[in-house]
mmCIF file of C-alpha atoms in Angstrom:
data_model
loop_
_atom_site.group_PDB
_atom_site.id
_atom_site.type_symbol
_atom_site.label_atom_id
_atom_site.label_comp_id
_atom_site.label_asym_id
_atom_site.label_seq_id
_atom_site.Cartn_x
_atom_site.Cartn_y
_atom_site.Cartn_z
ATOM 1 C CA MET A 1 -8.652 -28.267 72.629
ATOM 2 C CA LYS A 2 -11.889 -27.210 74.208
ATOM 3 C CA PRO A 3 -14.686 -25.015 72.873
ATOM 4 C CA PHE A 4 -15.662 -21.660 74.301
ATOM 5 C CA ARG A 5 -16.875 -21.878 77.887
ATOM 6 C CA GLY A 6 -19.120 -20.021 80.256
ATOM 7 C CA SER A 7 -22.263 -18.705 78.571
ATOM 8 C CA ARG A 8 -24.005 -16.849 81.384
ATOM 9 C CA VAL A 9 -24.996 -13.759 79.429
ATOM 10 C CA ALA A 10 -28.668 -12.828 79.451
ATOM 11 C CA LYS A 11 -30.451 -13.623 76.210
ATOM 12 C CA VAL A 12 -31.339 -10.068 75.328
ATOM 13 C CA VAL A 13 -27.842 -8.783 76.045
ATOM 14 C CA ALA A 14 -26.070 -11.631 74.254
ATOM 15 C CA ALA A 15 -28.094 -11.032 71.127
ATOM 16 C CA SER A 16 -26.440 -7.700 70.420
ATOM 17 C CA PHE A 17 -22.912 -8.826 71.299
ATOM 18 C CA ALA A 18 -19.632 -7.226 71.836
ATOM 19 C CA VAL A 19 -18.787 -10.461 69.753
ATOM 20 C CA VAL A 20 -17.979 -10.287 71.310
ATOM 21 C CA ALA A 21 -18.847 -10.753 73.619
ATOM 22 C CA LEU A 22 -18.509 -10.418 70.691
ATOM 23 C CA SER A 23 -18.539 -10.222 71.674
ATOM 24 C CA ALA A 24 -17.367 -11.484 72.394
ATOM 25 C CA THR A 25 -15.074 -12.430 71.925
ATOM 26 C CA ALA A 26 -12.810 -16.396 73.213
ATOM 27 C CA ALA A 27 -12.316 -19.294 70.923
ATOM 28 C CA CYS A 28 -11.024 -22.685 71.962
ATOM 29 C CA SER A 29 -7.959 -23.481 73.961
ATOM 30 C CA SER A 30 -5.078 -25.901 73.691
ATOM 31 C CA ASP A 31 -4.740 -25.727 77.467
ATOM 32 C CA ASP A 32 -4.857 -29.155 79.130
ATOM 33 C CA SER A 33 -6.470 -27.878 82.333
ATOM 34 C CA SER A 34 -9.820 -29.533 82.933
ATOM 35 C CA ASP A 35 -11.477 -26.403 84.275
ATOM 36 C CA GLY A 36 -10.194 -24.036 81.626
ATOM 37 C CA SER A 37 -7.978 -22.060 84.022
ATOM 38 C CA ALA A 38 -4.508 -20.945 82.974
ATOM 39 C CA SER A 39 -1.600 -23.325 83.340
ATOM 40 C CA GLU A 40 1.353 -22.111 85.387
ATOM 41 C CA SER A 41 3.767 -23.752 82.916
ATOM 42 C CA VAL A 42 2.843 -21.539 79.949
ATOM 43 C CA ALA A 43 5.928 -20.257 78.138
ATOM 44 C CA ALA A 44 5.829 -16.514 77.481
ATOM 45 C CA PRO A 45 7.062 -15.036 74.197
ATOM 46 C CA GLU A 46 10.663 -13.862 74.459
ATOM 47 C CA GLY A 47 10.968 -10.361 75.905
ATOM 48 C CA SER A 48 7.334 -10.075 76.952
ATOM 49 C CA PHE A 49 8.158 -9.729 80.677
ATOM 50 C CA PRO A 50 10.922 -7.079 80.614
ATOM 51 C CA GLY A 51 10.434 -6.025 84.237
ATOM 52 C CA THR A 52 10.049 -2.293 83.540
ATOM 53 C CA ALA A 53 8.172 -1.321 86.687
ATOM 54 C CA ALA A 54 5.944 1.722 87.004
ATOM 55 C CA SER A 55 6.554 4.268 89.755
ATOM 56 C CA GLY A 56 5.197 7.515 91.114
ATOM 57 C CA GLU A 57 1.653 8.775 91.481
ATOM 58 C CA PRO A 58 -0.938 6.262 90.206
ATOM 59 C CA VAL A 59 -3.054 6.811 87.115
ATOM 60 C CA LYS A 60 -6.708 6.138 87.917
ATOM 61 C CA ILE A 61 -8.477 4.026 85.304
ATOM 62 C CA GLY A 62 -12.132 3.143 85.709
ATOM 63 C CA LEU A 63 -13.369 -0.404 85.166
ATOM 64 C CA ILE A 64 -17.103 -1.034 84.778
ATOM 65 C CA ASN A 65 -18.008 -4.710 84.668
ATOM 66 C CA ASN A 66 -21.140 -6.833 84.316
ATOM 67 C CA GLU A 67 -21.085 -8.531 87.673
ATOM 68 C CA GLY A 68 -23.484 -9.442 90.441
ATOM 69 C CA GLY A 69 -26.716 -9.116 88.507
ATOM 70 C CA GLN A 70 -29.450 -11.738 88.521
ATOM 71 C CA ALA A 71 -29.330 -12.274 84.759
ATOM 72 C CA ILE A 72 -25.669 -11.660 84.069
ATOM 73 C CA SER A 73 -22.389 -11.872 85.932
ATOM 74 C CA MET A 74 -18.986 -12.076 84.290
ATOM 75 C CA PRO A 75 -16.295 -11.755 86.975
ATOM 76 C CA GLU A 76 -13.737 -13.191 84.530
ATOM 77 C CA ASN A 77 -13.813 -9.834 82.704
ATOM 78 C CA ARG A 78 -12.685 -8.010 85.828
ATOM 79 C CA GLU A 79 -10.153 -10.667 86.806
ATOM 80 C CA SER A 80 -8.434 -10.574 83.425
ATOM 81 C CA ALA A 81 -8.357 -6.769 83.403
ATOM 82 C CA GLU A 82 -6.807 -6.828 86.869
ATOM 83 C CA ALA A 83 -4.228 -9.329 85.608
ATOM 84 C CA VAL A 84 -3.299 -6.977 82.771
ATOM 85 C CA VAL A 85 -2.901 -4.099 85.223
ATOM 86 C CA GLN A 86 -0.487 -6.129 87.339
ATOM 87 C CA TYR A 87 1.409 -7.165 84.217
ATOM 88 C CA ALA A 88 1.602 -3.606 82.880
ATOM 89 C CA ASN A 89 2.642 -2.133 86.223
ATOM 90 C CA GLU A 90 5.440 -4.669 86.656
ATOM 91 C CA ASN A 91 6.648 -4.898 83.059
ATOM 92 C CA LEU A 92 5.445 -2.056 80.823
ATOM 93 C CA GLY A 93 5.762 0.943 83.096
ATOM 94 C CA GLY A 94 2.001 1.180 83.553
ATOM 95 C CA ILE A 95 0.778 4.230 81.633
ATOM 96 C CA GLY A 96 3.276 7.064 81.151
ATOM 97 C CA GLY A 97 5.645 5.308 83.569
ATOM 98 C CA ARG A 98 3.099 5.580 86.377
ATOM 99 C CA PRO A 99 1.251 2.632 87.946
ATOM 100 C CA ILE A 100 -2.350 2.001 86.961
ATOM 101 C CA GLU A 101 -4.852 2.072 89.809
ATOM 102 C CA LEU A 102 -8.237 0.589 88.993
ATOM 103 C CA VAL A 103 -11.461 2.203 90.174
ATOM 104 C CA ILE A 104 -13.932 -0.671 89.893
ATOM 105 C CA CYS A 105 -17.706 -0.467 89.627
ATOM 106 C CA LYS A 106 -19.934 -3.518 89.169
ATOM 107 C CA GLN A 107 -23.322 -3.287 87.515
ATOM 108 C CA GLY A 108 -25.851 -6.020 86.777
ATOM 109 C CA GLU A 109 -27.118 -4.821 83.396
ATOM 110 C CA ASP A 110 -29.483 -2.329 84.987
ATOM 111 C CA ALA A 111 -29.761 1.185 83.530
ATOM 112 C CA ASN A 112 -29.786 2.858 86.946
ATOM 113 C CA GLN A 113 -26.753 0.892 88.123
ATOM 114 C CA ALA A 114 -24.967 1.696 84.889
ATOM 115 C CA ARG A 115 -25.593 5.429 85.333
ATOM 116 C CA ASP A 116 -24.439 5.215 88.940
ATOM 117 C CA CYS A 117 -21.188 3.604 87.793
ATOM 118 C CA ALA A 118 -20.659 6.269 85.144
ATOM 119 C CA ASN A 119 -21.181 9.028 87.707
ATOM 120 C CA LYS A 120 -18.805 7.275 90.093
ATOM 121 C CA MET A 121 -16.086 7.443 87.449
ATOM 122 C CA VAL A 122 -16.592 11.157 86.938
ATOM 123 C CA GLU A 123 -16.515 11.785 90.690
ATOM 124 C CA ALA A 124 -13.334 9.706 91.032
ATOM 125 C CA LYS A 125 -11.649 11.814 88.330
ATOM 126 C CA VAL A 126 -10.392 8.794 86.413
ATOM 127 C CA SER A 127 -8.271 9.308 83.297
ATOM 128 C CA ALA A 128 -10.155 6.741 81.217
ATOM 129 C CA VAL A 129 -12.948 4.195 81.641
ATOM 130 C CA LEU A 130 -12.845 0.622 80.395
ATOM 131 C CA MET A 131 -16.257 -0.939 79.879
ATOM 132 C CA THR A 132 -15.861 -4.678 79.488
ATOM 133 C CA SER A 133 -19.151 -5.611 77.803
ATOM 134 C CA SER A 134 -22.642 -4.279 78.336
ATOM 135 C CA GLY A 135 -25.972 -3.526 76.742
ATOM 136 C CA GLN A 136 -26.193 -0.332 78.832
ATOM 137 C CA GLY A 137 -23.765 1.804 76.862
ATOM 138 C CA ASN A 138 -26.361 4.458 76.101
ATOM 139 C CA SER A 139 -26.724 5.029 79.854
ATOM 140 C CA MET A 140 -22.985 5.459 80.406
ATOM 141 C CA VAL A 141 -21.341 6.951 77.330
ATOM 142 C CA PRO A 142 -22.982 10.426 77.516
ATOM 143 C CA ILE A 143 -22.013 10.861 81.174
ATOM 144 C CA ILE A 144 -18.415 9.699 80.783
ATOM 145 C CA THR A 145 -17.543 11.310 77.464
ATOM 146 C CA GLY A 146 -19.508 14.411 78.488
ATOM 147 C CA ALA A 147 -17.003 14.817 81.309
ATOM 148 C CA GLY A 148 -14.143 14.634 78.794
ATOM 149 C CA ILE A 149 -13.116 11.129 79.888
ATOM 150 C CA PRO A 150 -12.317 8.568 77.158
ATOM 151 C CA TYR A 151 -14.635 5.551 77.181
ATOM 152 C CA VAL A 152 -13.006 2.406 75.772
ATOM 153 C CA SER A 153 -13.966 -1.216 75.195
ATOM 154 C CA ALA A 154 -12.932 -4.223 73.158
ATOM 155 C CA ALA A 155 -16.238 -3.960 71.280
ATOM 156 C CA GLY A 156 -19.401 -1.896 71.545
ATOM 157 C CA GLN A 157 -23.077 -2.737 71.322
ATOM 158 C CA ALA A 158 -25.032 0.472 71.885
ATOM 159 C CA SER A 159 -25.255 3.127 69.182
ATOM 160 C CA SER A 160 -23.544 5.679 71.426
ATOM 161 C CA GLU A 161 -20.567 3.361 71.870
ATOM 162 C CA LEU A 162 -20.117 3.192 68.104
ATOM 163 C CA THR A 163 -20.775 6.793 67.118
ATOM 164 C CA THR A 164 -19.624 9.108 69.926
ATOM 165 C CA ASP A 165 -16.474 11.210 69.804
ATOM 166 C CA GLY A 166 -14.452 10.254 72.863
ATOM 167 C CA ALA A 167 -15.547 6.618 72.783
ATOM 168 C CA PHE A 168 -13.123 4.057 71.354
ATOM 169 C CA MET A 169 -13.940 0.456 70.449
ATOM 170 C CA TRP A 170 -10.846 -1.592 69.584
ATOM 171 C CA THR A 171 -12.875 -3.922 67.340
ATOM 172 C CA ALA A 172 -16.089 -3.594 65.366
ATOM 173 C CA GLY A 173 -18.083 -6.149 67.390
ATOM 174 C CA LEU A 174 -21.259 -7.385 65.688
ATOM 175 C CA PRO A 175 -20.911 -4.942 62.757
ATOM 176 C CA GLY A 176 -17.417 -6.307 62.205
ATOM 177 C CA ALA A 177 -18.577 -9.920 62.363
ATOM 178 C CA LEU A 178 -21.314 -9.185 59.827
ATOM 179 C CA THR A 179 -18.864 -7.410 57.532
ATOM 180 C CA SER A 180 -16.469 -10.350 57.758
ATOM 181 C CA MET A 181 -19.286 -12.765 56.970
ATOM 182 C CA ALA A 182 -20.235 -10.679 53.948
ATOM 183 C CA LYS A 183 -16.644 -10.687 52.658
ATOM 184 C CA TYR A 184 -16.325 -14.411 53.239
ATOM 185 C CA SER A 185 -19.645 -15.124 51.505
ATOM 186 C CA ALA A 186 -18.588 -13.121 48.466
ATOM 187 C CA ASN A 187 -15.209 -14.859 48.329
ATOM 188 C CA GLN A 188 -17.008 -18.210 48.365
ATOM 189 C CA GLY A 189 -19.178 -17.160 45.456
ATOM 190 C CA MET A 190 -22.415 -17.028 47.447
ATOM 191 C CA LYS A 191 -25.331 -15.032 46.060
ATOM 192 C CA ASN A 192 -28.033 -15.576 48.704
ATOM 193 C CA VAL A 193 -27.629 -15.950 52.473
ATOM 194 C CA THR A 194 -30.316 -16.447 55.139
ATOM 195 C CA ALA A 195 -29.668 -15.108 58.650
ATOM 196 C CA TYR A 196 -31.524 -16.672 61.597
ATOM 197 C CA VAL A 197 -31.503 -13.967 64.258
ATOM 198 C CA ILE A 198 -32.836 -13.894 67.812
ATOM 199 C CA ASP A 199 -35.951 -11.704 67.721
ATOM 200 C CA VAL A 200 -34.984 -8.844 70.025
ATOM 201 C CA PRO A 201 -34.610 -5.269 68.755
ATOM 202 C CA ALA A 202 -30.871 -4.959 69.370
ATOM 203 C CA ALA A 203 -30.190 -8.010 67.229
ATOM 204 C CA THR A 204 -32.778 -7.862 64.448
ATOM 205 C CA ALA A 205 -32.480 -4.115 63.952
ATOM 206 C CA GLY A 206 -28.692 -4.355 64.102
ATOM 207 C CA VAL A 207 -28.516 -7.071 61.474
ATOM 208 C CA GLN A 208 -30.924 -5.200 59.203
ATOM 209 C CA ALA A 209 -29.124 -1.875 59.652
ATOM 210 C CA MET A 210 -25.532 -3.129 59.525
ATOM 211 C CA GLY A 211 -25.618 -6.624 58.015
ATOM 212 C CA ALA A 212 -27.862 -6.076 55.017
ATOM 213 C CA PRO A 213 -25.785 -3.155 53.622
ATOM 214 C CA ALA A 214 -22.534 -5.065 54.170
ATOM 215 C CA PHE A 215 -23.829 -8.088 52.294
ATOM 216 C CA GLN A 216 -25.326 -5.905 49.563
ATOM 217 C CA ALA A 217 -21.984 -4.132 49.112
ATOM 218 C CA ALA A 218 -20.358 -7.548 48.728
ATOM 219 C CA GLY A 219 -22.885 -8.515 46.065
ATOM 220 C CA VAL A 220 -24.759 -10.955 48.297
ATOM 221 C CA ASN A 221 -28.480 -10.840 49.143
ATOM 222 C CA LEU A 222 -29.242 -11.227 52.872
ATOM 223 C CA LYS A 223 -32.616 -12.496 54.101
ATOM 224 C CA VAL A 224 -33.300 -12.067 57.836
ATOM 225 C CA VAL A 225 -35.502 -14.613 59.614
ATOM 226 C CA PRO A 226 -36.298 -13.580 63.230
ATOM 227 C CA ILE A 227 -36.769 -16.328 65.823
ATOM 228 C CA PRO A 228 -38.339 -15.579 69.246
ATOM 229 C CA PRO A 229 -36.062 -16.035 72.267
ATOM 230 C CA GLY A 230 -36.421 -19.424 73.933
ATOM 231 C CA THR A 231 -37.890 -21.173 70.874
ATOM 232 C CA PRO A 232 -37.347 -24.895 71.614
ATOM 233 C CA ASP A 233 -37.852 -26.064 68.026
ATOM 234 C CA ALA A 234 -36.939 -23.676 65.221
ATOM 235 C CA THR A 235 -37.720 -26.113 62.421
ATOM 236 C CA PRO A 236 -40.612 -24.029 60.985
ATOM 237 C CA GLN A 237 -38.500 -20.862 60.812
ATOM 238 C CA VAL A 238 -35.444 -22.731 59.523
ATOM 239 C CA SER A 239 -37.465 -24.466 56.806
ATOM 240 C CA ALA A 240 -39.027 -21.166 55.741
ATOM 241 C CA GLY A 241 -35.593 -19.564 55.524
ATOM 242 C CA LEU A 242 -34.367 -22.320 53.234
ATOM 243 C CA GLY A 243 -37.233 -21.854 50.795
ATOM 244 C CA ASP A 244 -35.049 -19.867 48.394
ATOM 245 C CA ASN A 245 -32.218 -22.436 48.524
ATOM 246 C CA PRO A 246 -29.612 -20.041 49.975
ATOM 247 C CA ASP A 247 -25.910 -20.676 49.468
ATOM 248 C CA GLY A 248 -25.224 -19.911 53.116
ATOM 249 C CA VAL A 249 -26.944 -19.504 56.473
ATOM 250 C CA VAL A 250 -25.980 -17.315 59.417
ATOM 251 C CA VAL A 251 -26.985 -17.964 63.054
ATOM 252 C CA ILE A 252 -26.960 -15.006 65.476
ATOM 253 C CA GLY A 253 -28.181 -15.475 69.026
ATOM 254 C CA GLU A 254 -27.330 -16.942 72.400
ATOM 255 C CA SER A 255 -26.704 -20.603 73.168
ATOM 256 C CA THR A 256 -30.382 -21.653 73.409
ATOM 257 C CA LEU A 257 -31.240 -20.214 70.012
ATOM 258 C CA CYS A 258 -28.027 -21.600 68.517
ATOM 259 C CA THR A 259 -28.965 -25.073 69.734
ATOM 260 C CA SER A 260 -32.492 -24.828 68.362
ATOM 261 C CA VAL A 261 -31.406 -23.585 64.924
ATOM 262 C CA PHE A 262 -28.490 -25.966 64.447
ATOM 263 C CA LYS A 263 -30.629 -28.914 65.511
ATOM 264 C CA ALA A 264 -33.218 -27.902 62.936
ATOM 265 C CA LEU A 265 -30.571 -27.449 60.241
ATOM 266 C CA GLY A 266 -29.463 -31.014 60.961
ATOM 267 C CA THR A 267 -32.921 -32.383 60.201
ATOM 268 C CA VAL A 268 -33.620 -30.575 56.929
ATOM 269 C CA SER A 269 -32.063 -31.027 53.522
ATOM 270 C CA THR A 270 -29.650 -28.207 52.688
ATOM 271 C CA THR A 271 -26.161 -27.769 51.316
ATOM 272 C CA ALA A 272 -25.927 -24.166 52.586
ATOM 273 C CA GLU A 273 -22.652 -23.324 54.306
ATOM 274 C CA LYS A 274 -23.143 -22.458 57.982
ATOM 275 C CA MET A 275 -21.744 -19.321 59.625
ATOM 276 C CA THR A 276 -22.131 -18.077 63.185
ATOM 277 C CA ILE A 277 -20.630 -16.058 66.028
ATOM 278 C CA GLN A 278 -18.864 -16.993 69.241
ATOM 279 C CA PRO A 279 -21.761 -17.874 71.602
ATOM 280 C CA CYS A 280 -22.745 -20.730 69.289
ATOM 281 C CA SER A 281 -19.445 -22.431 70.141
ATOM 282 C CA ASP A 282 -20.550 -22.830 73.755
ATOM 283 C CA PRO A 283 -19.981 -26.414 74.981
ATOM 284 C CA ALA A 284 -23.684 -26.717 75.796
ATOM 285 C CA VAL A 285 -24.445 -26.109 72.128
ATOM 286 C CA VAL A 286 -21.838 -28.617 70.980
ATOM 287 C CA GLU A 287 -23.149 -31.268 73.351
ATOM 288 C CA ALA A 288 -26.796 -30.689 72.448
ATOM 289 C CA VAL A 289 -26.329 -30.391 68.690
ATOM 290 C CA GLY A 290 -23.587 -32.952 68.103
ATOM 291 C CA ASN A 291 -20.366 -32.617 66.157
ATOM 292 C CA GLN A 292 -21.929 -33.932 62.960
ATOM 293 C CA ASN A 293 -24.290 -30.954 62.798
ATOM 294 C CA LEU A 294 -21.551 -28.399 63.501
ATOM 295 C CA ASN A 295 -18.599 -29.725 61.520
ATOM 296 C CA GLY A 296 -17.515 -27.210 58.896
ATOM 297 C CA THR A 297 -19.388 -24.307 60.503
ATOM 298 C CA LYS A 298 -17.465 -21.033 60.266
ATOM 299 C CA VAL A 299 -17.228 -19.038 63.500
ATOM 300 C CA PHE A 300 -16.467 -15.304 63.187
ATOM 301 C CA THR A 301 -14.678 -13.550 66.035
ATOM 302 C CA ALA A 302 -12.021 -10.952 66.894
ATOM 303 C CA SER A 303 -9.884 -13.045 69.233
ATOM 304 C CA VAL A 304 -8.137 -16.413 69.156
ATOM 305 C CA ILE A 305 -6.796 -18.420 72.070
ATOM 306 C CA ASN A 306 -6.182 -21.738 70.334
ATOM 307 C CA ALA A 307 -3.185 -20.869 68.170
ATOM 308 C CA ASP A 308 0.569 -20.817 68.671
ATOM 309 C CA ASP A 309 1.076 -17.179 67.688
ATOM 310 C CA PRO A 310 2.805 -14.790 70.140
ATOM 311 C CA GLU A 311 -0.380 -12.919 71.102
ATOM 312 C CA THR A 312 -2.130 -16.130 72.117
ATOM 313 C CA GLN A 313 0.879 -17.253 74.117
ATOM 314 C CA LEU A 314 1.155 -13.863 75.823
ATOM 315 C CA TYR A 315 -2.507 -14.066 76.858
ATOM 316 C CA LYS A 316 -1.973 -17.478 78.402
ATOM 317 C CA ALA A 317 1.265 -16.429 80.095
ATOM 318 C CA ILE A 318 -0.215 -13.282 81.665
ATOM 319 C CA MET A 319 -3.271 -15.126 82.895
ATOM 320 C CA ALA A 320 -1.158 -17.995 84.232
ATOM 321 C CA LYS A 321 1.019 -15.607 86.244
ATOM 322 C CA TYR A 322 -1.531 -13.090 87.476
ATOM 323 C CA ALA A 323 -4.904 -14.899 87.406
ATOM 324 C CA PRO A 324 -4.156 -18.645 87.464
ATOM 325 C CA ASP A 325 -7.608 -19.611 88.742
ATOM 326 C CA THR A 326 -9.569 -17.676 86.120
ATOM 327 C CA ASP A 327 -11.192 -19.571 83.254
ATOM 328 C CA ILE A 328 -9.245 -18.334 80.216
ATOM 329 C CA GLU A 329 -11.631 -19.999 77.765
ATOM 330 C CA GLY A 330 -14.637 -17.886 78.714
ATOM 331 C CA PHE A 331 -15.331 -14.183 79.014
ATOM 332 C CA ALA A 332 -11.862 -13.364 80.384
ATOM 333 C CA ILE A 333 -10.610 -12.507 76.917
ATOM 334 C CA ILE A 334 -12.963 -9.493 76.799
ATOM 335 C CA GLY A 335 -11.491 -7.734 79.827
ATOM 336 C CA TYR A 336 -7.978 -8.717 78.794
ATOM 337 C CA GLN A 337 -8.360 -7.383 75.275
ATOM 338 C CA GLY A 338 -9.942 -4.160 76.481
ATOM 339 C CA MET A 339 -7.362 -3.338 79.164
ATOM 340 C CA LEU A 340 -4.205 -4.317 77.305
ATOM 341 C CA GLY A 341 -5.568 -2.492 74.267
ATOM 342 C CA LEU A 342 -5.782 0.675 76.379
ATOM 343 C CA VAL A 343 -2.215 0.232 77.646
ATOM 344 C CA ARG A 344 -0.918 -0.238 74.117
ATOM 345 C CA ALA A 345 -2.954 2.623 72.670
ATOM 346 C CA THR A 346 -1.510 5.036 75.249
ATOM 347 C CA GLU A 347 2.140 4.032 74.893
ATOM 348 C CA SER A 348 3.020 7.514 73.622
ATOM 349 C CA VAL A 349 2.020 9.104 76.944
ATOM 350 C CA GLN A 350 5.130 10.237 78.763
ATOM 351 C CA GLY A 351 5.901 12.227 81.899
ATOM 352 C CA THR A 352 3.446 13.585 84.399
ATOM 353 C CA ASP A 353 0.460 14.369 82.158
ATOM 354 C CA THR A 354 -1.840 11.365 82.306
ATOM 355 C CA SER A 355 -5.018 13.425 82.212
ATOM 356 C CA PRO A 356 -8.101 12.328 80.262
ATOM 357 C CA ALA A 357 -7.151 14.785 77.528
ATOM 358 C CA ALA A 358 -3.635 13.352 77.278
ATOM 359 C CA LEU A 359 -4.937 9.779 77.053
ATOM 360 C CA THR A 360 -7.529 10.773 74.482
ATOM 361 C CA ALA A 361 -4.876 12.448 72.344
ATOM 362 C CA ALA A 362 -2.620 9.400 72.607
ATOM 363 C CA ILE A 363 -5.398 7.020 71.568
ATOM 364 C CA LYS A 364 -6.350 9.172 68.591
ATOM 365 C CA SER A 365 -2.752 9.446 67.398
ATOM 366 C CA ALA A 366 -1.809 5.766 67.827
ATOM 367 C CA LYS A 367 -1.618 3.830 64.565
ATOM 368 C CA ASP A 368 -1.693 0.119 63.815
ATOM 369 C CA VAL A 369 -1.869 -0.919 67.462
ATOM 370 C CA VAL A 370 -1.571 -4.683 67.817
ATOM 371 C CA LEU A 371 -4.895 -6.040 69.089
ATOM 372 C CA PRO A 372 -4.281 -8.231 72.148
ATOM 373 C CA ALA A 373 -5.023 -11.887 71.367
ATOM 374 C CA GLY A 374 -6.121 -10.700 67.942
ATOM 375 C CA TYR A 375 -4.133 -13.112 65.777
ATOM 376 C CA GLY A 376 -2.489 -10.281 63.865
ATOM 377 C CA LEU A 377 -5.369 -7.801 63.822
ATOM 378 C CA LYS A 378 -4.510 -4.144 64.456
ATOM 379 C CA PHE A 379 -6.503 -1.005 65.233
ATOM 380 C CA THR A 380 -6.228 2.727 64.565
ATOM 381 C CA CYS A 381 -8.649 5.121 66.257
ATOM 382 C CA ASP A 382 -8.906 7.785 63.559
ATOM 383 C CA GLY A 383 -12.651 7.339 63.000
ATOM 384 C CA LYS A 384 -12.173 5.771 59.565
ATOM 385 C CA ALA A 385 -12.299 2.032 60.293
ATOM 386 C CA MET A 386 -16.062 1.643 59.764
ATOM 387 C CA PRO A 387 -18.137 4.152 57.750
ATOM 388 C CA GLY A 388 -20.552 6.041 59.983
ATOM 389 C CA MET A 389 -19.059 4.622 63.186
ATOM 390 C CA VAL A 390 -16.428 7.088 64.355
ATOM 391 C CA SER A 391 -15.763 5.217 67.592
ATOM 392 C CA VAL A 392 -14.784 1.930 65.943
ATOM 393 C CA CYS A 393 -11.021 1.496 65.636
ATOM 394 C CA GLY A 394 -10.688 -1.838 63.833
ATOM 395 C CA SER A 395 -12.646 -3.488 61.042
ATOM 396 C CA GLY A 396 -10.811 -6.784 60.577
ATOM 397 C CA GLY A 397 -12.071 -10.158 61.689
ATOM 398 C CA ILE A 398 -11.101 -13.788 62.178
ATOM 399 C CA VAL A 399 -12.869 -16.916 60.995
ATOM 400 C CA GLU A 400 -12.368 -20.345 62.530
ATOM 401 C CA THR A 401 -13.834 -23.708 61.587
ATOM 402 C CA PHE A 402 -15.654 -26.211 63.786
ATOM 403 C CA GLU A 403 -14.181 -29.697 63.475
ATOM 404 C CA ASN A 404 -15.124 -32.479 65.884
ATOM 405 C CA GLY A 405 -16.055 -30.114 68.683
ATOM 406 C CA GLU A 406 -13.007 -27.893 68.290
ATOM 407 C CA LEU A 407 -12.364 -24.540 66.647
ATOM 408 C CA VAL A 408 -9.436 -24.855 64.280
ATOM 409 C CA ASP A 409 -7.621 -23.129 61.407
ATOM 410 C CA PRO A 410 -7.999 -19.425 62.303
ATOM 411 C CA GLN A 411 -7.820 -17.127 59.295
ATOM 412 C CA LEU A 412 -7.935 -13.344 58.976
ATOM 413 C CA VAL A 413 -10.875 -12.058 56.932
#
């Protein structure tokens, strides 16, 4: 198995995470391919390619992707979403029996480009918009939802993505990861946890606003220690954060900060259990930090691609058939999860009405939708998954454990 690949996200954007980027979201893969691309010999779960082809007038679905910018470019997101569209059109009857036609707009994490893409979707009269992962949600959500078009993503970062009627986030992203960490900490009997967080507003404010209450509700005290982006040696901050002898430590940032903090944790004396999010499983981090300093670290996510469950196998099979050259261990899982989540959430749509209103109604009425590559997680978009975040559809999470450079033993939290 190989760790998560492909950290090309800009530091400021990665700090706030769709963990998935959130997020977020890939883990490690049991694929034997040296470049992380899908193997053509992947066995699909029985019945997953039924051959129910879509027909008739296409349904236009918008796809906005981080691609082509100087600081960020994630073409894997688009490629995996395109693979899902081909799969759905050939096997699931598209949406409402009609083929999905993507209207694609690429933006390089620039507010003006993001607004241009949002306006393009309105002008194209799409029935829904999938945003893969972006820190520019506040520039897009008002335009798209204001036109009555549902805005969907695997996980949101911006406040508007989490709190706007007409926006739907299949998972809870960073808030979900923090909630899962809080639950895990409480279950382990922890009383005090220190969080080392990249010092940018989206991250520090997010952890204070969402993480601290979650930990407090779980009976655990959370201390936040901000660390400036690009800090080469975080030993002073790490040492200061260990002054109260915490039971656990959390690391939230991009690969450079992860490397700095985990290196420092390896040089100080502490028995605190280590917790982190997906970007810290980047191979560059593993190589720089060393297995001995990462072994036992818990990684919180909303997707798994290193297990033998049907959802993992379906992900590999779809990518092998429709995007065999795409790295399945990197950001591809984000576009895949977002697009197949939309297809599944709109399964109730039938006949000729595939309007934005019809898709919105279908998403709101769908219950316990299986999250693609979610290791058993499900989502329901009734506005009740996360208090105060009406757009979030799922609150569950997954924790995996670092062992000898691999992520193993996924567990639902």
